[in-house]
Structures are given as C-alpha cells and as structure tokens.
Short mmCIF file of C-alpha atoms in Angstrom, two decimals:
data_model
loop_
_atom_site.label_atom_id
_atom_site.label_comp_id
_atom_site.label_asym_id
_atom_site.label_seq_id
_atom_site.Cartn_x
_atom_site.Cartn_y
_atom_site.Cartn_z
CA UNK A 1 171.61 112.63 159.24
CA UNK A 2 168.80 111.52 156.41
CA UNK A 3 167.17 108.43 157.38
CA UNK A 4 169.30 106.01 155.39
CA UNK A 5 166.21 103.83 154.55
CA UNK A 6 163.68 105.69 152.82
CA UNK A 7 163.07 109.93 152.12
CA UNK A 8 159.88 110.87 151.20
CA UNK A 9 159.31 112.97 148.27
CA UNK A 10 155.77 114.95 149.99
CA UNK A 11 154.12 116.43 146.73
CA UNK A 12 150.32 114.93 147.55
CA UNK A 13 148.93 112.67 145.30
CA UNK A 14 152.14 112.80 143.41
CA UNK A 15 154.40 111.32 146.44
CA UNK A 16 157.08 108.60 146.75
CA UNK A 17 159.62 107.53 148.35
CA UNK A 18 163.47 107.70 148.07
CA UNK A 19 164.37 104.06 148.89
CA UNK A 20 168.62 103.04 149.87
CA UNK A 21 168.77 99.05 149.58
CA UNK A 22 170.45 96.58 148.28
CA UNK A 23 169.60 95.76 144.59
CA UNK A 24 168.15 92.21 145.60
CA UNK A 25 165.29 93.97 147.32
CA UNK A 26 164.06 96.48 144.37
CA UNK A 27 160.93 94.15 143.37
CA UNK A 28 159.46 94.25 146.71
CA UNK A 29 159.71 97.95 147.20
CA UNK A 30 157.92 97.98 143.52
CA UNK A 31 154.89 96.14 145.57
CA UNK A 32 154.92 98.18 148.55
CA UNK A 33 154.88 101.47 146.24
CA UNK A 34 151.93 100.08 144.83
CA UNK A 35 152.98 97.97 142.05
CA UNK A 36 151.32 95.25 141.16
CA UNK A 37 153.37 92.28 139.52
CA UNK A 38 152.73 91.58 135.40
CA UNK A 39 155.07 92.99 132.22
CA UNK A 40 157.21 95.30 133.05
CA UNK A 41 160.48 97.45 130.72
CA UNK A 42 163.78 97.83 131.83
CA UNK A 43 165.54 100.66 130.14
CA UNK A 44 169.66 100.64 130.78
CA UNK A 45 173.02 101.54 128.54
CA UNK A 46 175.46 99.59 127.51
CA UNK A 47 177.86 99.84 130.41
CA UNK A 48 175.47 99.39 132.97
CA UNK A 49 173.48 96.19 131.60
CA UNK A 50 176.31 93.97 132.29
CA UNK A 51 176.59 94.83 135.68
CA UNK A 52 173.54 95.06 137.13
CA UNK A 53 170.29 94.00 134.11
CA UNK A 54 170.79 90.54 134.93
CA UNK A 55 170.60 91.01 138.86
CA UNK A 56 167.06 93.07 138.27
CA UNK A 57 165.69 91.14 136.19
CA UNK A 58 166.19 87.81 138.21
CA UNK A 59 164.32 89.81 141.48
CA UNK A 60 161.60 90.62 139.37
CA UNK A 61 160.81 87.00 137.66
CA UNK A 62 161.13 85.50 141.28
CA UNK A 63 158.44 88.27 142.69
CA UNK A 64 156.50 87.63 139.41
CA UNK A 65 157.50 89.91 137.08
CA UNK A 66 157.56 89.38 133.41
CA UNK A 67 160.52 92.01 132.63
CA UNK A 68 161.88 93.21 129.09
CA UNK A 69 165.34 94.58 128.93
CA UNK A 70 165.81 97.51 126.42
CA UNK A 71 169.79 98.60 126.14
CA UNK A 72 170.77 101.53 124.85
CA UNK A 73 174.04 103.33 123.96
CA UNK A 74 176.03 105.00 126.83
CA UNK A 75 176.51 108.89 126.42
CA UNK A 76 174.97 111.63 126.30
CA UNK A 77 174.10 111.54 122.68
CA UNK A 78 171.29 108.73 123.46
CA UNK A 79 169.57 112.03 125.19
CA UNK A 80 167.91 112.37 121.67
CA UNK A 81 165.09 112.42 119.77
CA UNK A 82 166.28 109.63 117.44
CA UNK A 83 166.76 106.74 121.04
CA UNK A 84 163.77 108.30 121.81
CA UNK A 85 161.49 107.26 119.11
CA UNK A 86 163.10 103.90 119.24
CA UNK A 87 162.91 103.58 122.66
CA UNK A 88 158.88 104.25 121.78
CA UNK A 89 158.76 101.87 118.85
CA UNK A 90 160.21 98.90 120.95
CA UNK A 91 157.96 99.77 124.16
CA UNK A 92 154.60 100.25 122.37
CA UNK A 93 155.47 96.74 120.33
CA UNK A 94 155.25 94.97 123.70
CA UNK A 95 151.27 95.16 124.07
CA UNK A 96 151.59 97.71 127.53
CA UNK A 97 149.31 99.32 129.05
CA UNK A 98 148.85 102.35 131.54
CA UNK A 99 149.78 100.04 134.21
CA UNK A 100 153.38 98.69 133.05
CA UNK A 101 155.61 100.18 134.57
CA UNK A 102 159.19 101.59 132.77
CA UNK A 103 162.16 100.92 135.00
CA UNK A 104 165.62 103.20 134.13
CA UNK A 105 168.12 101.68 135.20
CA UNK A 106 171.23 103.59 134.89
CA UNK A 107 172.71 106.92 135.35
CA UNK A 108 171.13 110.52 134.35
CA UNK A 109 171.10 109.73 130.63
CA UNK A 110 168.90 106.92 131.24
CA UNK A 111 166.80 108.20 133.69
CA UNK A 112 165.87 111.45 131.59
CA UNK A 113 165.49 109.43 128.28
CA UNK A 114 163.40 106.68 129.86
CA UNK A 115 161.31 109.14 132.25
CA UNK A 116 160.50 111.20 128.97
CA UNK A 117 159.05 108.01 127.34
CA UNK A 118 157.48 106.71 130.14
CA UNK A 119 155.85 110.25 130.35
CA UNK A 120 154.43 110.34 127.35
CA UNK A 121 153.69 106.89 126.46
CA UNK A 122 149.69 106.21 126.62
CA UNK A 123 150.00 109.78 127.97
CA UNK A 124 152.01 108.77 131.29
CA UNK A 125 152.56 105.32 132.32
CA UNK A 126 154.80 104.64 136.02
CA UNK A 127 158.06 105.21 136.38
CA UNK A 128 160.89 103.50 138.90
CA UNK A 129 164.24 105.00 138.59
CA UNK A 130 167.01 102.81 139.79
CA UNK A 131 169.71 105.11 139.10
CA UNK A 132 173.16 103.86 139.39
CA UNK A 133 175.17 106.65 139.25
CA UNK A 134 176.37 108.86 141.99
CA UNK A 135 174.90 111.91 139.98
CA UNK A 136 171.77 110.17 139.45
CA UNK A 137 171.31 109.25 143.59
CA UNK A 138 171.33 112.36 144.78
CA UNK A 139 169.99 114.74 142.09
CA UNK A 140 168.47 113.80 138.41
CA UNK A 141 166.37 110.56 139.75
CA UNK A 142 164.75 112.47 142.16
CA UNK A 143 161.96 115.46 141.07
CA UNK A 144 160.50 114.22 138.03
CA UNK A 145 162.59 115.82 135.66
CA UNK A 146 162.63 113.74 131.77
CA UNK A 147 163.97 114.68 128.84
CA UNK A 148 166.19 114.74 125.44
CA UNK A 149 168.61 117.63 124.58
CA UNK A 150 168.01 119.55 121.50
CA UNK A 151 170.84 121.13 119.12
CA UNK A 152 169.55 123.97 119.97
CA UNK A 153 170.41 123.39 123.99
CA UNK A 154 170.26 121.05 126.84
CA UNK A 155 166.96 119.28 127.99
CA UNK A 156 165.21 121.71 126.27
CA UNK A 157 162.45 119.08 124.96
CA UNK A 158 160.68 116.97 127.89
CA UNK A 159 158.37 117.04 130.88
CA UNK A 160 157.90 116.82 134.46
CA UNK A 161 156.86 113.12 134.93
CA UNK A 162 157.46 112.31 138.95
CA UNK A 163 158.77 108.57 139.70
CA UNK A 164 156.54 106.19 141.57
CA UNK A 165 159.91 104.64 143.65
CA UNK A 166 163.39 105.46 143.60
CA UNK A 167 165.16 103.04 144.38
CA UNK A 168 169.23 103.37 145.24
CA UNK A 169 171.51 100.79 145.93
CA UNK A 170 174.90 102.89 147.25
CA UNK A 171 176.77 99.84 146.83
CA UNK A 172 176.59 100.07 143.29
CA UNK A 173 178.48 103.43 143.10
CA UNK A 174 181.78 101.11 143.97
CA UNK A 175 181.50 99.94 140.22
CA UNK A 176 181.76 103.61 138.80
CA UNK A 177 184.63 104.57 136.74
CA UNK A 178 186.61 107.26 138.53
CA UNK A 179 185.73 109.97 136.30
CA UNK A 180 181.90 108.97 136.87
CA UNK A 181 182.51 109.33 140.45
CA UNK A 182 184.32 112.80 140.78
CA UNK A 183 181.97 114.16 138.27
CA UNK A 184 178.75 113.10 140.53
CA UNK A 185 180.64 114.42 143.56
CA UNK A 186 179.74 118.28 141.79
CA UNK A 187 176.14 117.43 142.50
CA UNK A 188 177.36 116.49 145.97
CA UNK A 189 178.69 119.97 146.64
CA UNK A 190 175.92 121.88 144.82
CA UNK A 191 173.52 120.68 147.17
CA UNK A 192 175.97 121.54 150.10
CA UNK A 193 176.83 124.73 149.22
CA UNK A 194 173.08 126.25 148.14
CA UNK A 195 171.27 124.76 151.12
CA UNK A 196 173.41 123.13 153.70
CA UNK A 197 176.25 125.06 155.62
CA UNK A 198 176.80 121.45 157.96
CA UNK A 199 176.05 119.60 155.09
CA UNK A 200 179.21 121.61 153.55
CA UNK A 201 181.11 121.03 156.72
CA UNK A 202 180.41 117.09 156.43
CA UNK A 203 182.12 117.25 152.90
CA UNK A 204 185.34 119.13 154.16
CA UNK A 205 185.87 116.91 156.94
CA UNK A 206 185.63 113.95 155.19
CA UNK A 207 186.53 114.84 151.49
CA UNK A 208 189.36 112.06 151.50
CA UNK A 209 187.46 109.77 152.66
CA UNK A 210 184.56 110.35 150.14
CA UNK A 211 187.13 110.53 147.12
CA UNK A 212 187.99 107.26 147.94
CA UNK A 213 184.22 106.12 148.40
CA UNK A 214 185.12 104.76 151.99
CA UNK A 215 181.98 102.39 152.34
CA UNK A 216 181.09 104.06 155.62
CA UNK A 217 181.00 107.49 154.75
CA UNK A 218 179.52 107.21 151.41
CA UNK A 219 175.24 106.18 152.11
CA UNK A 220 175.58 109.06 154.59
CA UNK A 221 176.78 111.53 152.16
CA UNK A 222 174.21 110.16 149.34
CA UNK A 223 171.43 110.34 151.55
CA UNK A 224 172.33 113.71 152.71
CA UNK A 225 172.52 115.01 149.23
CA UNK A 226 169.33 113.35 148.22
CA UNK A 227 167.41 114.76 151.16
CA UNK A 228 168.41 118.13 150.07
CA UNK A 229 166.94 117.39 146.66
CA UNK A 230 163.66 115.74 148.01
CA UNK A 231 162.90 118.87 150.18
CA UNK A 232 163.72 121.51 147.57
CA UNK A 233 161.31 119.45 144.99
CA UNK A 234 159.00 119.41 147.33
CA UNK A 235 158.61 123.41 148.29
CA UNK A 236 158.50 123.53 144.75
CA UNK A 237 157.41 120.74 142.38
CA UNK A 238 157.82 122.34 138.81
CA UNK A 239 160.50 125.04 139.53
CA UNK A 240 158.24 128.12 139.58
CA UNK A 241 160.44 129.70 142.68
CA UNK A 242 162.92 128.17 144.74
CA UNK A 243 163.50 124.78 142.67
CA UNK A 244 165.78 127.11 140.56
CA UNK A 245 168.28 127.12 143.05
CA UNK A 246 169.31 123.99 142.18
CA UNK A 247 170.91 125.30 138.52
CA UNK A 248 173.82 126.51 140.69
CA UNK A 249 176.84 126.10 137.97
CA UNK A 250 174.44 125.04 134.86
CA UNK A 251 173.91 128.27 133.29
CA UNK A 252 177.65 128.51 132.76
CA UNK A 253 177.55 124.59 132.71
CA UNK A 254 175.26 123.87 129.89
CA UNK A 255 177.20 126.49 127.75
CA UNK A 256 180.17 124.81 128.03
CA UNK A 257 178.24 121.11 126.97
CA UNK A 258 176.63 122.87 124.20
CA UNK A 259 179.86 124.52 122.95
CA UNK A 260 181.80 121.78 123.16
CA UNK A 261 179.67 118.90 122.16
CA UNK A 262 177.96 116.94 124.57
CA UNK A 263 180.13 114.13 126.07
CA UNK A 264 182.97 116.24 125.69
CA UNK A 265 183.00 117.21 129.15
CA UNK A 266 180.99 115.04 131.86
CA UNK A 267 177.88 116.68 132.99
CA UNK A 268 179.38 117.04 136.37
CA UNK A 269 182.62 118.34 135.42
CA UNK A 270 180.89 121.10 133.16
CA UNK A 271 178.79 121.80 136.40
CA UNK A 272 182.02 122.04 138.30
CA UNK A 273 183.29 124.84 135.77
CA UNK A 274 180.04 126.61 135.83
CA UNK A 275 180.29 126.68 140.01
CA UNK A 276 183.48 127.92 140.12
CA UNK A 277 182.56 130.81 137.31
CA UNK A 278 179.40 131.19 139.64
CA UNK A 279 181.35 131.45 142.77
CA UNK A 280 183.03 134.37 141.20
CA UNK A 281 179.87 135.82 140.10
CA UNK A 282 178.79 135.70 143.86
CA UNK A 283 181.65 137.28 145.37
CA UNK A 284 181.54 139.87 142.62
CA UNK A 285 177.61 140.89 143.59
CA UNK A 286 178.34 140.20 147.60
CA UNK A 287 181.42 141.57 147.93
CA UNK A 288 181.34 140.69 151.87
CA UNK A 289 180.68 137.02 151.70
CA UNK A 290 183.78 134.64 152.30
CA UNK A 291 184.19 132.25 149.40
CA UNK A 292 186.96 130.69 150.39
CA UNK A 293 186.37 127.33 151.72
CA UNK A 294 183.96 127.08 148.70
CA UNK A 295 186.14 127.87 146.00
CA UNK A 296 188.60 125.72 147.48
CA UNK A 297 186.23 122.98 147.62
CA UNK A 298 185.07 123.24 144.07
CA UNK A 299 188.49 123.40 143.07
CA UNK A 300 189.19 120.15 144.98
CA UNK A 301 186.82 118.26 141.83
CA UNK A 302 188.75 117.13 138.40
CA UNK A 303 187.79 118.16 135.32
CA UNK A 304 189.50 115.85 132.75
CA UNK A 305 189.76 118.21 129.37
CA UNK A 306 191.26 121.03 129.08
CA UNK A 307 188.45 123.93 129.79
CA UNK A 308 191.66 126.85 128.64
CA UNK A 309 190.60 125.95 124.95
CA UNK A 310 186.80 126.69 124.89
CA UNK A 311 185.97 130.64 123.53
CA UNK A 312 184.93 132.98 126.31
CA UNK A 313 182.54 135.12 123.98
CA UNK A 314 180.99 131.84 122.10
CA UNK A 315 180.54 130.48 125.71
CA UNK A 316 178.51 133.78 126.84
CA UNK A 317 176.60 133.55 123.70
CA UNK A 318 175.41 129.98 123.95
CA UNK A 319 174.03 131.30 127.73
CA UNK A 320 171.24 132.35 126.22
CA UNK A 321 170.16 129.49 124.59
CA UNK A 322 169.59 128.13 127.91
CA UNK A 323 165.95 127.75 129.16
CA UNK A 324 166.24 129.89 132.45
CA UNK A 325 166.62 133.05 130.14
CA UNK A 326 163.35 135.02 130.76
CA UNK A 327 162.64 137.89 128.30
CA UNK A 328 166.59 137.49 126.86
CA UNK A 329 167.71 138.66 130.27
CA UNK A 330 170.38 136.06 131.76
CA UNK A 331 169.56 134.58 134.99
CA UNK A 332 172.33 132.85 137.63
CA UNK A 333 171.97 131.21 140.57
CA UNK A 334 174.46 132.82 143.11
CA UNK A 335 175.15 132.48 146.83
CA UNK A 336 175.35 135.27 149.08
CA UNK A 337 176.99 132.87 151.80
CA UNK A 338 177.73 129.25 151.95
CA UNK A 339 174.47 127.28 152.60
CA UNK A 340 172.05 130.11 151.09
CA UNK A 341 171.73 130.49 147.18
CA UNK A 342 168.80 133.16 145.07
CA UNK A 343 168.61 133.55 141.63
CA UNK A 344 170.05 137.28 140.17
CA UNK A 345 169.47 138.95 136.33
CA UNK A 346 173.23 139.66 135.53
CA UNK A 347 173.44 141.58 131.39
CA UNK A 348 177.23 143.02 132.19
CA UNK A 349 179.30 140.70 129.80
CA UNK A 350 182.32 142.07 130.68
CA UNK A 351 182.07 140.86 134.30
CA UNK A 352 180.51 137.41 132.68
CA UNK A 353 183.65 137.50 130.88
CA UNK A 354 185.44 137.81 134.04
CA UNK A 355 183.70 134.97 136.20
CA UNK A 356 184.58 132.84 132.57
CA UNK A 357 187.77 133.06 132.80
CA UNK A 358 188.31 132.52 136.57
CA UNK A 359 186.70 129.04 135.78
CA UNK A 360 188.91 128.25 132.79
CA UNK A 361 191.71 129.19 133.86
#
C-alpha cells in the first residue's frame, strides 16, 4: 500500500509532496513545504465554501496567515475565460506578490481554474491544491495540470503550473453528493486498469465497500490511486510519452462533454462512457486479451443521463477537436491487458462507430 501520509511527486526542482491529513493541519504542511506565513487567496465554489472555507481559513489566521476567500460558481461552466479574468481582477486588487500563495480549494473545476491563474499571475505565483473531491485526490490535483475549456473543446487553453503541496483530507469525501462520488470512482478505475493489475484486484474485492465509502477502505484506495498518478507524472512531467496513458476514456469522454454541453454529464461519468467505448476499442485491436472483469467493472459505475440520446457521427466528429489529435489522425489510449495501457492511431470510423455504440447502449 501507498504510504498514507505523504507521496512524493519527484520532478527535481519542481517536487512536492502529496500530503493525507486532516483539514486542521493544512497550514502547517504550508510551512514545512516552504511557505512562509503573510496574505494568502483561497479560491473555492459555492458548494464547497460552506463546508470547509471557514475551517481553512481559521488554521491559517491561527498559524499567521492573512487569508482572502474568493467563491466562485459550482460547475463546469466557471472553467472559463470570463471566472477567469475575474478571478484575475479580484487577485491582482489584493496588492500580491510572487510570494502569495493561491490555495484551490475544491474539486477539479477549482483546481484547474485557480492553478491557471495562479500560473499566470506575475508570471507564476505558488500553488496549494486542497482538493475536496474524490476526482480531484487521486487525479486532477496532482501533475500540474490548469486550465479553462474553450467552445471549441475541453482544457484546450492553460498550462502546466506544478503545485507546491497537495494537501487531502479523505474525510472530506464523506460530504460528497453521491453522484460526485461514483463519478470520481471512474478516475479510481482508470488508474487501476492502465497501470495496476493488484491495484484492479483491490477494487473488485472491495467494490461494496468503496461504494459505500466504508471509512477504512477508502484512504487506502485514494492513496493508491494517487500514487499511480504521482509516478506516471513523474516518468513524464508534461505528457511527451507515457503521461498520455492517463486519457484512458477522454478521447471518447470529452466528445461526449463537448456534444452535450458541459455539466450535462459529470466529468467522471463521461470518462466512464469513454472507458467502456475504449474497452471495446481494445478488445477489437487485441483480440486475445480478456476484458471481462474490466468491462464488468466499468459497467459497475452510474452514469445518471441517458447516454442512448447523444449522435454517434456528431460524437466521432467532435473527437477531433480534442487536443491529442496529431496531424488530424485520432489517437486512443487502449489496453492490451488489464494493468498495461499504450496509445494507438485508430482512422476506421466504422469500428469507432462500433466501440460508440457499445458505450451508449
């Protein structure tokens, strides 16, 4: 098992750590990450500030902080230019400098919109995630990915800006709505299935148990997950190679957002479409792998809408808006057996058709 403390991110100069504690204890880890107590932003949603802003912000004013809360709306329409600018406006009227740190408190919505301006305010100033999602524990806080969707796709406009802490509290994930918590649970299983065989096996023993976030199974399985992240990110900071494995599901996924209007579909229950259509894809190229247990398990996570009424050939179209296209060739991550996962040019529509409908149906 992941140490259930701390994971370490290596990437040189650019390292942190991956820090599981209670809430209470956030400010402190702040100091021993090597930040120093003065102004600091806290930048949350509308759901999530009445849980957990007040909490923060008391740790940080006892340790010496001097934070300012910044709430935005929930959803993944706040991914946008428009929260964006405000989000600058707001931060730069404060007086910071390179040393205040921005603090995103929330799920993956917050964490990419707040990472993106802490990027590219005063050309990069530090970032703490304190993601509160089950989604955002074990895959979008971790790596350094920011940024804001465009119409024209998801996260196509942003930039890798690594954390200086993250900093996860699994006791928070009790709070999530249901949906929230099935549809971070597809990040769960990505991770299993494209680099973990007894990762995979943990998951099938104990999927009951983990539906019903059983309080001693669940920091296992988080840290588990988020160890898998850490160590991919790591081999490959900026996703020139085998950080690409990781989009198992999202080329199919993100179609299905950007078709059907983001929010529509949780990111994680797109994601769970786009495995199962990927899953397909994979038995299709490796004709001698055994899917089984992994179509079974992907097949195990709700999705709430009803996926029969999106357009197969509008779906395969908006593929190629996505920004792992390379030279308008269609990339997919596949598996050729449970635990192993490479990246394959695919062009045949008709089978793309095929995997579509396998996930829709």
């Amino acid at each position: 098992m992941a140490d259930a403390s701390a994971i370490h991110v290596n990437l040189g100069a650019r390292s942190y750590a991956i820090r599981f504690d209670a809430l209470q204890r956030c400010a402190l880890a702040m100091e021993q990450a090597g930040l120093l107590p003065g102004r600091c932003v806290v930048v949350t949603d509308e759901n999530v500030a009445p849980l957990y802003a007040r909490a923060l912000t008391q740790v940080l004013s006892e340790r010496g902080w001097t934070p300012h809360v910044i709430t935005c709306p929930a959803g993944e329409q706040t991914k946008s230019l428009h929260h964006l600018s405000a989000l600058w406006d707001e931060i730069l009227g404060l007086g910071i400098d390179r040393r205040t740190p921005v603090l995103a408190l929330g799920g993956g919505v917050v964490g990419d919109l707040a990472g993106f301006a802490a990027a590219s305010l005063l050309r990069g100033v530090p970032l703490v995630q304190v993601p509160t999602s089950l989604i955002a524990q074990v895959d979008s806080a971790i790596g350094g990915k920011t940024g804001i969707n465009h119409a024209t796709g998801k996260n196509l406009i942003g930039a890798f800006h690594q954390p200086t802490l993250v900093f996860a509290d699994p006791a928070v994930l009790q709070t999530l709505p249901a949906r929230e918590w099935t549809s971070g649970l597809a990040e769960v299983v990505k991770h299993a299935l494209i680099a973990s065989p007894s990762f995979f096996r943990f998951l099938q023993t104990h999927w009951t148990r983990i539906l019903d976030r059983d309080v001693e199974i669940v920091p296992e399985m988080v840290a588990r997950a988020a160890q898998i992240k850490a160590k991919v990110v790591a081999e490959d900071e900026t996703e020139q190679g085998r950080r690409a494995i990781l989009n198992f599901g999202h080329t199919f996924g993100h179609a299905i957002e950007r078709e059907a209007g983001y929010g529509a579909f949780t990111h994680g229950e797109a994601v769970t479409l786009g495995m199962r259509a990927a899953l397909r894809l994979s038995a299709h190229l490796y004709p001698d792998a055994d899917f089984t247990a992994a179509r079974q398990l992907a097949s195990a996570l709700p999705v709430h809408p009803n996926p029969a009424q999106l357009d197969v050939p509008t779906l395969t179209k908006a593929m190629y808006f996505d920004k792992k296209v390379k030279q308008g060739r269609l990339r997919f991550v596949v598996l050729d057996e449970i635990g192993h996962a490479l990246v394959r040019d695919v062009q045949d529509e008709a089978l793309l058709a095929d995997c579509w409908a396998a996930a829709l149906t």
